[in-house]
Amino acid sequence: MDVFNFLGRTREAKARLEQHRLRLYRIAYAWTHNAALADDLVQETLTKALQKSGQLRDPNAGDAWLYSILANCYHDHFRRHRVTEEIDNHILTDDSTPEKESSEQEIVLKVRAAIAKLSEGQRQVITLVDIQGLSYMEVAQILNVPIGTVMSRLCRARYALKDLLEEIAPKLAAAESKIRRIK
Amino acid sequence: MNTEQKFSDEFLNAFVDDQLSLEERQQVYACLATDDALNRQVCELRKMHSLVKLAYEQPPVPPHGLKSLSTGRKLGLGLAAGLALMIGGVAGWFLHQSPAPVPTTVAQAIAETRDPTKVLFHVSDGRPEHLRNALDEVEGLMQHYRKSHEKARVEVVANGDGLSLLLAGISPYAERVRRMQQEYPGLTFVACQNTIDRIRQEVGLDVKLLPGVEVIDSGVAQIMRRQQEGWAYIQV
Amino acid sequence: MRKLFLLGFMAVLSFGMIQINASYAADGDKVIYHVNLGNEQATDALRNIQNHLAVDPQAKIVVVTHSAGVDFLLQGAEDKNGNPYEGTVEKLAAKGVEFRVCKITLERRHIDPKKVIPEAKLVPSGVVEVTKLQQQGYAYLKP
């Protein structure tokens, strides 16, 4: 019965794509630091991916293509909206309220603030590599730049990050052992 | 930057990100054994890598949780981002309590007065071995409750590909379904009208249901209704 | 093998993702992961659970397995890349995730209960367990 296959295939495609949502969301959030916008971008990405899913796909192929779609959605969004999008408040404000004094949480916020300050190209590269673990080659394809550009942006991004985070160096040292446990 | 630096920054970053060939990696390892400055450099890079990873492991999500590929938003309770990964399945949140445990010696007497356990099995996969598994699980459950003298009301709701379980001339288990209907009075097989309509529209076929099979408007709607009435849900 | 409801995804389909607008469990996030289809589903489940805990470390997660879903909890079980499951299961168990194996399945498939890894607990019936947990307020998820 054709209808059974058709229903089944679409269901499976959707299910497979939903698996990627949180991972895509992490990247979208790291790029925009705006939860609502990141949610919208990911939704747009998965919807587009679903439309294309009929044409593909080797189920064993990597996820890089999804991030290409995300990168395109991201660029389209900012082409349409000339003003800089509002960044979630907690990233920029410097107040550590008593509730947030957990030093790990403070580090997290400071790192996010530093990432937000990077240039767009550096931010995209460093997040795709560090959060999603994509290879330089994949990142080059996703962002449509030469691999040399990926490497130099990453270099500069990590230097910039180091500078931006200098002020919390003592806390970082304290948290070092915790970080080592993260794989 | 160190003028005596053997490896470029790009090279070291690539080392930290595992983008080097085996030989290239071995070169770096060889130097790391003796070069303190190199060690510090690599360490710094690794630290940056870990920090970025840490900073986004638990990103904040919008108040109502992440969207889904179905319409609108899913429920968010801080779980939303995690739930967004979950496929299929219904998240049913119940507030009712289960009956207090009773001694087996009086189980039979009390069973008659207790509310029956209500379970909805959802079948949406039409592959024969899957259907067979589903029927096995349903029977297993019915027998368990029979043995423990508990009343159970069980509905098997079939939609999508799973509807084939209940179609005359198509179901590989017509006879077993009939037997189970006779054997377990608390058991009902239910077909989804929406799927029936779909089939007519897509394929032009007017399906015939097995005898004794009930029909509801929509499998999905039925599942929602039953959940709100406190039924447990199992997708097999 | 995963299942999903489609709600108005395409005009012709009327399957839907269930959205319960009624009650929320007031007593925190308790979740069943139902695994019965095999190792592929188990691998997905384990990954989903890790992500789940990353977002909500306090979640109380119980993995209920039966039919083909018990395989990954047997001694020496490996995924399709040859990686043993036990390491991941151990780590999750250390974080409070519970794994339960259906005794009826073991009998039916003639699997020696001693082959089940120590991190997993035996229960009389997998589907009954899923039912009972829901009666106790657990949410149900099918990876």
XYZ file of C-alpha atoms in Angstrom:
562
model
C 0.000 0.000 0.000
C 1.631 3.180 -1.115
C -0.081 5.329 1.431
C 1.467 3.378 4.292
C 4.948 3.942 2.939
C 4.325 7.582 2.302
C 3.057 8.240 5.784
C 5.834 6.223 7.267
C 8.573 7.952 5.321
C 7.432 11.438 6.213
C 7.066 10.516 9.853
C 10.545 9.107 9.884
C 12.005 12.169 8.216
C 10.416 14.418 10.785
C 11.557 12.245 13.636
C 15.128 12.188 12.341
C 15.191 15.933 11.980
C 13.798 16.622 15.443
C 16.814 14.818 16.849
C 18.945 17.721 15.708
C 16.891 20.463 17.248
C 18.777 21.021 20.468
C 22.163 20.879 18.792
C 21.066 23.379 16.182
C 19.565 25.506 18.900
C 22.843 25.676 20.787
C 24.564 27.064 17.719
C 21.752 29.432 16.857
C 21.754 30.715 20.405
C 25.528 31.113 20.404
C 25.257 33.155 17.234
C 22.389 35.394 18.314
C 22.208 35.228 22.132
C 18.499 35.704 21.712
C 16.442 32.679 22.695
C 13.312 33.549 20.739
C 15.224 34.360 17.600
C 17.322 31.221 17.904
C 14.145 29.169 18.254
C 12.706 30.751 15.125
C 15.881 30.181 13.137
C 16.028 26.528 14.115
C 12.376 26.023 13.287
C 12.940 27.597 9.885
C 16.001 25.417 9.381
C 14.237 22.164 10.183
C 11.205 23.093 8.107
C 13.430 23.755 5.115
C 15.357 20.579 5.812
C 12.141 18.589 5.868
C 11.192 19.967 2.491
C 14.525 18.847 1.120
C 14.529 15.551 2.930
C 12.788 13.882 0.049
C 15.719 14.652 -2.225
C 18.354 13.318 0.061
C 19.676 11.609 2.013
C 22.147 9.088 3.007
C 21.181 8.599 6.646
C 24.824 8.107 7.495
C 25.901 11.432 6.001
C 26.953 14.012 8.538
C 24.941 16.882 9.943
C 26.905 19.614 8.197
C 24.163 20.230 5.657
C 21.750 21.191 8.410
C 24.170 23.823 9.636
C 24.474 25.162 6.099
C 20.750 25.728 6.107
C 20.983 27.345 9.515
C 23.770 29.632 8.340
C 21.660 30.688 5.370
C 18.611 31.342 7.514
C 20.777 33.342 9.870
C 22.183 35.476 7.078
C 18.810 35.970 5.458
C 17.430 37.133 8.750
C 20.061 39.767 9.249
C 19.825 40.902 5.655
C 16.153 41.534 6.225
C 16.599 43.245 9.558
C 19.163 45.971 9.307
C 19.209 46.919 12.964
C 21.167 44.772 15.332
C 18.903 42.339 17.072
C 18.502 42.719 20.786
C 20.674 40.374 22.742
C 19.259 38.663 25.808
C 19.827 40.970 28.721
C 21.700 38.719 31.029
C 24.557 38.454 28.571
C 25.429 42.098 28.697
C 24.608 43.202 32.195
C 27.440 42.937 34.597
C 25.496 42.377 37.770
C 26.073 39.068 39.425
C 23.103 38.781 41.704
C 23.467 36.583 44.748
C 21.486 33.868 43.057
C 23.926 33.726 40.184
C 27.034 33.668 42.289
C 27.746 30.042 41.454
C 31.125 30.633 39.937
C 30.513 28.163 37.168
C 27.402 30.028 36.130
C 29.347 33.274 36.246
C 31.986 31.854 33.966
C 29.313 30.646 31.583
C 27.799 34.099 31.367
C 31.172 35.783 30.924
C 32.131 33.385 28.156
C 28.844 33.988 26.380
C 29.358 37.743 26.707
C 32.825 37.385 25.234
C 31.561 35.279 22.338
C 28.917 37.897 21.687
C 31.670 40.480 21.340
C 33.569 38.567 18.667
C 33.163 39.440 15.029
C 30.414 37.462 13.336
C 32.843 35.385 11.277
C 34.962 34.477 14.294
C 31.907 33.707 16.375
C 30.444 31.399 13.777
C 33.673 29.492 13.312
C 34.524 29.052 16.969
C 31.029 27.917 17.893
C 30.735 25.417 15.079
C 34.100 23.934 16.006
C 33.871 23.991 19.796
C 30.185 23.358 20.429
C 29.337 21.069 17.572
C 32.749 19.538 16.951
C 32.585 19.989 13.193
C 35.750 19.603 11.179
C 37.441 22.593 9.590
C 36.420 21.244 6.205
C 32.780 21.031 7.223
C 32.848 24.527 8.693
C 34.375 25.821 5.457
C 31.511 24.272 3.514
C 28.887 25.494 5.914
C 30.072 29.086 5.874
C 31.148 28.947 2.262
C 34.667 30.214 2.916
C 38.093 28.746 2.187
C 39.477 26.437 4.835
C 42.362 28.860 5.420
C 39.829 31.495 6.440
C 38.308 29.067 8.888
C 41.671 28.433 10.485
C 42.693 32.055 10.776
C 39.297 33.119 12.132
C 39.488 30.379 14.710
C 42.964 31.440 15.742
C 41.977 35.046 16.181
C 38.779 34.056 17.944
C 40.609 32.054 20.577
C 43.136 34.836 21.133
C 40.361 37.382 21.454
C 38.524 35.153 23.841
C 41.598 34.759 25.982
C 41.975 38.524 26.209
C 38.332 39.131 26.951
C 38.405 36.558 29.712
C 41.632 37.717 31.358
C 39.768 39.390 34.159
C 38.250 36.183 35.357
C 41.508 34.252 35.084
C 41.668 33.419 38.826
C 38.145 31.992 38.769
C 39.039 30.061 35.664
C 41.978 28.470 37.387
C 39.689 27.408 40.210
C 37.234 25.919 37.789
C 39.949 24.189 35.820
C 39.381 20.789 37.374
C 35.664 20.994 36.648
C 36.345 21.845 33.043
C 38.629 18.913 32.594
C 35.786 16.581 33.378
C 33.785 17.872 30.471
C 34.417 15.782 27.431
C 54.233 35.189 19.949
C 57.393 33.222 20.508
C 59.976 33.771 17.776
C 61.321 30.304 18.269
C 57.892 28.849 17.723
C 58.125 25.654 15.760
C 54.430 25.439 15.002
C 52.172 28.164 13.726
C 49.106 29.189 15.700
C 46.890 27.652 13.055
C 48.772 24.405 13.344
C 48.401 24.285 17.103
C 44.725 25.090 16.943
C 44.311 22.312 14.434
C 46.126 20.016 16.821
C 43.764 20.889 19.649
C 40.761 20.319 17.361
C 42.062 16.990 16.140
C 42.325 18.162 12.561
C 45.919 17.050 11.996
C 47.132 13.882 10.356
C 48.682 11.216 12.510
C 52.207 12.251 11.538
C 51.540 15.885 12.241
C 50.083 14.987 15.627
C 53.117 12.922 16.449
C 55.362 15.875 15.695
C 53.509 17.953 18.229
C 53.483 15.207 20.839
C 57.213 14.801 20.466
C 57.766 18.472 21.233
C 55.230 18.606 24.013
C 57.329 16.133 25.928
C 60.081 18.690 26.449
C 58.791 22.152 25.599
C 57.105 23.918 28.496
C 56.123 26.971 26.531
C 54.445 24.775 23.964
C 52.628 22.949 26.696
C 51.282 26.185 28.093
C 50.187 27.312 24.678
C 48.340 24.099 23.947
C 46.835 24.187 27.390
C 45.490 27.685 26.848
C 43.913 26.682 23.565
C 42.316 23.625 25.113
C 40.952 25.783 27.889
C 39.302 28.132 25.432
C 37.838 25.164 23.617
C 36.389 23.721 26.805
C 35.026 27.042 27.964
C 33.074 27.594 24.793
C 31.691 24.103 24.958
C 30.713 24.565 28.587
C 29.119 27.924 27.987
C 26.508 26.517 25.628
C 25.800 23.080 27.020
C 22.658 24.363 28.655
C 21.468 27.289 26.606
C 18.480 29.206 27.937
C 15.309 28.427 26.043
C 12.284 30.638 25.376
C 9.682 30.639 28.179
C 7.347 28.216 26.464
C 10.003 25.835 25.299
C 11.305 25.156 21.838
C 9.048 24.845 18.848
C 8.456 21.588 17.077
C 7.892 20.612 13.495
C 4.216 20.226 14.250
C 2.228 23.417 14.661
C 3.022 25.734 17.486
C 5.003 25.107 20.567
C 5.432 22.143 22.773
C 5.049 22.316 26.507
C 7.977 23.770 28.271
C 8.927 23.143 31.810
C 12.631 23.639 31.457
C 12.380 20.215 29.893
C 11.358 21.694 26.592
C 14.786 21.737 25.045
C 15.352 18.165 26.034
C 11.873 17.090 25.077
C 12.359 18.684 21.718
C 14.671 15.812 20.999
C 12.141 13.260 21.861
C 10.402 11.733 19.014
C 6.882 10.707 18.903
C 5.398 9.677 22.118
C 2.976 11.658 24.051
C 3.959 13.532 27.139
C 1.071 12.930 29.446
C 1.174 14.630 32.769
C -1.130 13.166 35.308
C -2.096 14.367 38.671
C -4.114 11.426 39.834
C -2.724 8.970 42.324
C -2.667 5.219 41.948
C -4.794 3.160 44.334
C -3.107 2.137 47.561
C -1.598 -1.367 47.502
C -3.880 -4.096 48.925
C -3.037 -7.471 50.472
C -3.415 -10.261 47.942
C -5.676 -12.236 50.221
C -8.466 -9.756 49.707
C -7.407 -8.683 46.236
C -10.202 -10.428 44.479
C -12.930 -8.929 46.615
C -11.570 -5.470 46.402
C -10.797 -5.669 42.718
C -14.440 -5.451 41.926
C -14.791 -2.110 43.654
C -11.570 -0.538 42.445
C -11.370 1.600 39.333
C -9.993 -0.445 36.474
C -6.543 0.261 35.206
C -6.926 2.020 31.909
C -4.321 1.664 29.223
C -4.256 2.838 25.653
C -1.902 1.057 23.276
C -1.084 3.059 20.227
C -0.197 1.176 17.067
C 1.065 3.211 14.157
C 3.573 0.871 12.549
C 2.142 -1.634 10.088
C 5.027 -4.050 9.686
C 3.883 -7.598 10.472
C 6.545 -8.394 13.076
C 5.801 -5.092 14.743
C 2.102 -5.897 14.863
C 2.849 -9.286 16.293
C 4.976 -7.713 19.009
C 2.226 -5.272 19.785
C -0.340 -8.039 20.184
C 2.094 -9.959 22.384
C 2.480 -6.976 24.668
C -1.245 -6.344 24.855
C -1.938 -9.956 25.730
C 0.867 -9.947 28.244
C -0.665 -6.990 29.982
C -4.173 -8.453 29.946
C -2.896 -11.680 31.435
C -0.954 -9.867 34.120
C -4.017 -8.012 35.302
C -6.134 -11.093 35.101
C -3.662 -13.000 37.251
C -3.551 -10.250 39.849
C -7.326 -10.010 39.803
C -7.276 -6.444 38.678
C -9.783 -5.019 36.275
C -8.231 -3.551 33.208
C -9.705 -1.632 30.340
C -7.425 -1.604 27.362
C -7.875 0.117 24.052
C -5.707 -0.611 21.071
C -5.888 2.442 18.834
C -4.563 1.943 15.340
C -3.848 4.785 12.960
C -1.486 5.488 10.108
C 0.350 2.394 8.984
C -0.911 0.581 12.064
C -4.446 0.539 10.748
C -3.534 -2.477 8.650
C -3.869 -4.527 11.853
C -7.626 -4.000 11.720
C -8.395 -4.253 8.029
C -10.272 -7.211 6.621
C -8.363 -8.951 3.883
C -5.159 -7.134 4.842
C -4.439 -7.825 8.480
C -2.026 -10.709 9.044
C -3.599 -11.268 12.461
C -7.334 -11.170 11.868
C -7.868 -14.455 13.649
C -5.752 -13.476 16.633
C -7.588 -10.182 16.991
C -10.892 -12.039 16.988
C -9.650 -14.461 19.620
C -8.374 -11.675 21.840
C -11.652 -9.807 21.560
C -13.459 -12.902 22.823
C -10.905 -13.738 25.488
C -10.624 -10.350 27.146
C -13.852 -8.451 27.698
C -11.996 -5.318 28.776
C -10.140 -5.103 25.490
C -11.284 -2.990 22.538
C -9.704 -2.467 19.154
C -10.268 0.991 17.724
C -9.700 2.265 14.190
C -9.021 5.840 13.173
C -11.536 7.349 10.767
C -9.024 9.906 9.589
C -6.713 7.188 8.382
C -9.591 5.436 6.697
C -10.392 8.665 4.874
C -6.746 9.197 3.974
C -6.548 5.808 2.362
C -9.633 6.464 0.320
C -8.238 9.788 -0.836
C -4.657 8.700 -1.497
C -5.204 5.272 -2.891
C -8.858 5.146 -3.822
C -9.518 2.145 -1.606
C -12.576 1.702 0.611
C -11.280 -0.414 3.446
C -13.352 -2.866 5.431
C -12.725 -3.282 9.128
C -12.525 -6.557 11.021
C -15.703 -7.412 12.950
C -16.037 -5.878 16.388
C -13.613 -3.053 15.714
C -14.807 0.333 16.906
C -14.206 3.561 15.060
C -13.354 6.975 16.384
C -12.933 10.238 14.517
C -9.198 10.549 14.947
C -6.621 8.358 16.639
C -4.779 11.392 17.837
C -7.875 13.018 19.279
C -8.768 9.779 21.015
C -5.344 9.578 22.565
C -5.673 13.107 23.852
C -9.133 12.466 25.252
C -8.059 9.296 27.012
C -5.021 10.978 28.485
C -7.176 13.689 29.932
C -9.351 10.989 31.406
C -6.346 9.518 33.110
C -5.479 6.622 30.841
C -1.908 5.427 30.614
C -0.371 5.529 27.157
C 1.976 3.089 25.536
C 3.280 3.283 22.040
C 4.222 -0.122 20.726
C 12.603 3.063 14.343
C 10.833 6.087 15.656
C 7.310 7.243 15.607
C 5.973 10.715 15.368
C 2.581 12.313 15.125
C 2.160 14.898 12.404
C -0.295 17.664 13.098
C -1.456 19.389 9.950
C 1.990 19.051 8.488
C 0.681 18.582 5.074
C -2.864 19.372 4.119
C -3.694 15.744 3.543
C -2.324 14.434 6.804
C -4.209 14.823 10.001
C -1.906 13.080 12.384
C -0.761 15.319 15.113
C 1.768 15.793 17.812
C -0.059 15.439 21.054
C -0.163 18.607 23.078
C -1.740 18.229 26.419
C -2.857 21.621 27.606
C -4.274 20.286 30.792
C -2.435 19.357 33.910
C 1.271 19.557 34.501
C 2.790 17.207 37.032
C 3.334 19.393 40.019
C 5.964 17.161 41.521
C 8.871 17.749 39.140
C 10.060 16.143 35.986
C 9.619 12.390 36.005
C 9.990 10.720 32.668
C 9.753 7.213 31.239
C 11.853 6.357 28.212
C 10.190 3.394 26.555
C 12.624 1.199 24.609
C 11.321 -1.920 22.892
C 12.440 -1.839 19.291
C 16.120 -2.678 19.405
C 19.624 -1.320 19.698
C 19.198 1.524 17.271
C 16.386 2.908 19.346
C 18.420 2.265 22.483
C 21.335 4.272 21.102
C 18.979 7.123 20.332
C 17.466 6.881 23.782
C 20.835 7.018 25.531
C 21.850 10.048 23.527
C 18.508 11.715 24.157
C 18.827 11.036 27.869
C 22.274 12.581 28.017
C 20.954 15.682 26.313
C 17.923 15.646 28.549
C 20.083 15.608 31.662
C 22.251 18.369 30.247
C 19.199 20.574 30.051
C 17.527 19.307 33.212
C 19.961 17.583 35.579
C 17.234 17.033 38.164
C 15.010 14.987 35.897
C 14.082 11.597 37.258
C 14.437 9.232 34.323
C 13.400 5.599 34.153
C 14.200 3.548 31.062
C 11.735 0.668 30.667
C 12.704 -2.019 28.202
C 11.034 -5.091 26.733
C 10.989 -7.168 23.551
C 14.002 -6.231 21.439
C 14.695 -3.305 23.721
C 16.418 -5.410 26.374
C 19.385 -6.345 24.230
C 21.467 -3.311 25.041
C 21.281 -4.156 28.736
C 22.820 -7.590 28.366
C 26.444 -8.424 29.166
C 28.773 -7.600 26.326
C 26.179 -5.707 24.302
C 27.651 -3.447 21.647
C 26.238 -0.895 19.279
C 26.677 -1.114 15.519
C 30.100 0.501 15.728
C 31.331 -2.046 18.224
C 31.158 0.276 21.224
C 29.967 -1.426 24.411
C 26.756 -0.048 25.872
C 27.685 -0.791 29.447
C 29.966 2.233 29.865
C 27.305 4.703 28.872
C 24.664 2.912 30.898
C 26.936 2.922 33.943
C 27.529 6.638 33.629
C 23.849 7.390 33.351
C 23.027 5.058 36.221
C 25.549 6.970 38.316
C 23.562 10.103 37.552
C 20.398 8.487 38.833
C 18.891 7.106 35.632
C 17.157 3.774 36.228
C 17.058 0.883 33.789
C 14.369 -1.770 34.000
C 14.130 -5.048 32.099
C 10.950 -7.026 31.445
C 10.981 -10.555 32.896
C 8.320 -11.767 30.490
C 10.608 -10.841 27.621
C 13.509 -12.739 29.163
C 11.342 -15.848 29.545
C 9.854 -15.596 26.106
C 13.212 -15.097 24.428
C 14.975 -17.625 26.645
C 17.478 -15.093 27.920
C 19.239 -15.955 31.145
C 18.417 -13.246 33.704
C 21.995 -13.423 34.930
C 23.043 -11.995 31.561
C 21.412 -8.685 32.409
C 23.959 -6.112 33.510
C 23.927 -5.171 37.195
C 22.841 -1.599 36.505
C 19.456 -2.821 35.313
C 16.608 -4.025 37.507
C 14.157 -6.745 36.561
C 10.440 -6.013 36.586
C 7.591 -8.512 36.115
C 6.304 -6.882 32.924
C 7.584 -3.991 30.846
C 4.262 -2.653 29.654
C 2.747 -2.989 33.096
C 5.707 -1.036 34.415
C 5.126 1.702 31.867
C 1.493 1.832 32.923
C 2.293 1.895 36.627
C 4.828 4.691 36.294
C 2.324 6.810 34.403
C -0.135 6.250 37.211
C 2.550 7.617 39.483
C 2.789 10.763 37.453
C 5.581 9.959 35.033
C 5.513 11.389 31.546
C 5.921 8.983 28.683
C 8.461 9.361 25.903
C 9.225 7.055 23.044
C 12.604 7.607 21.430
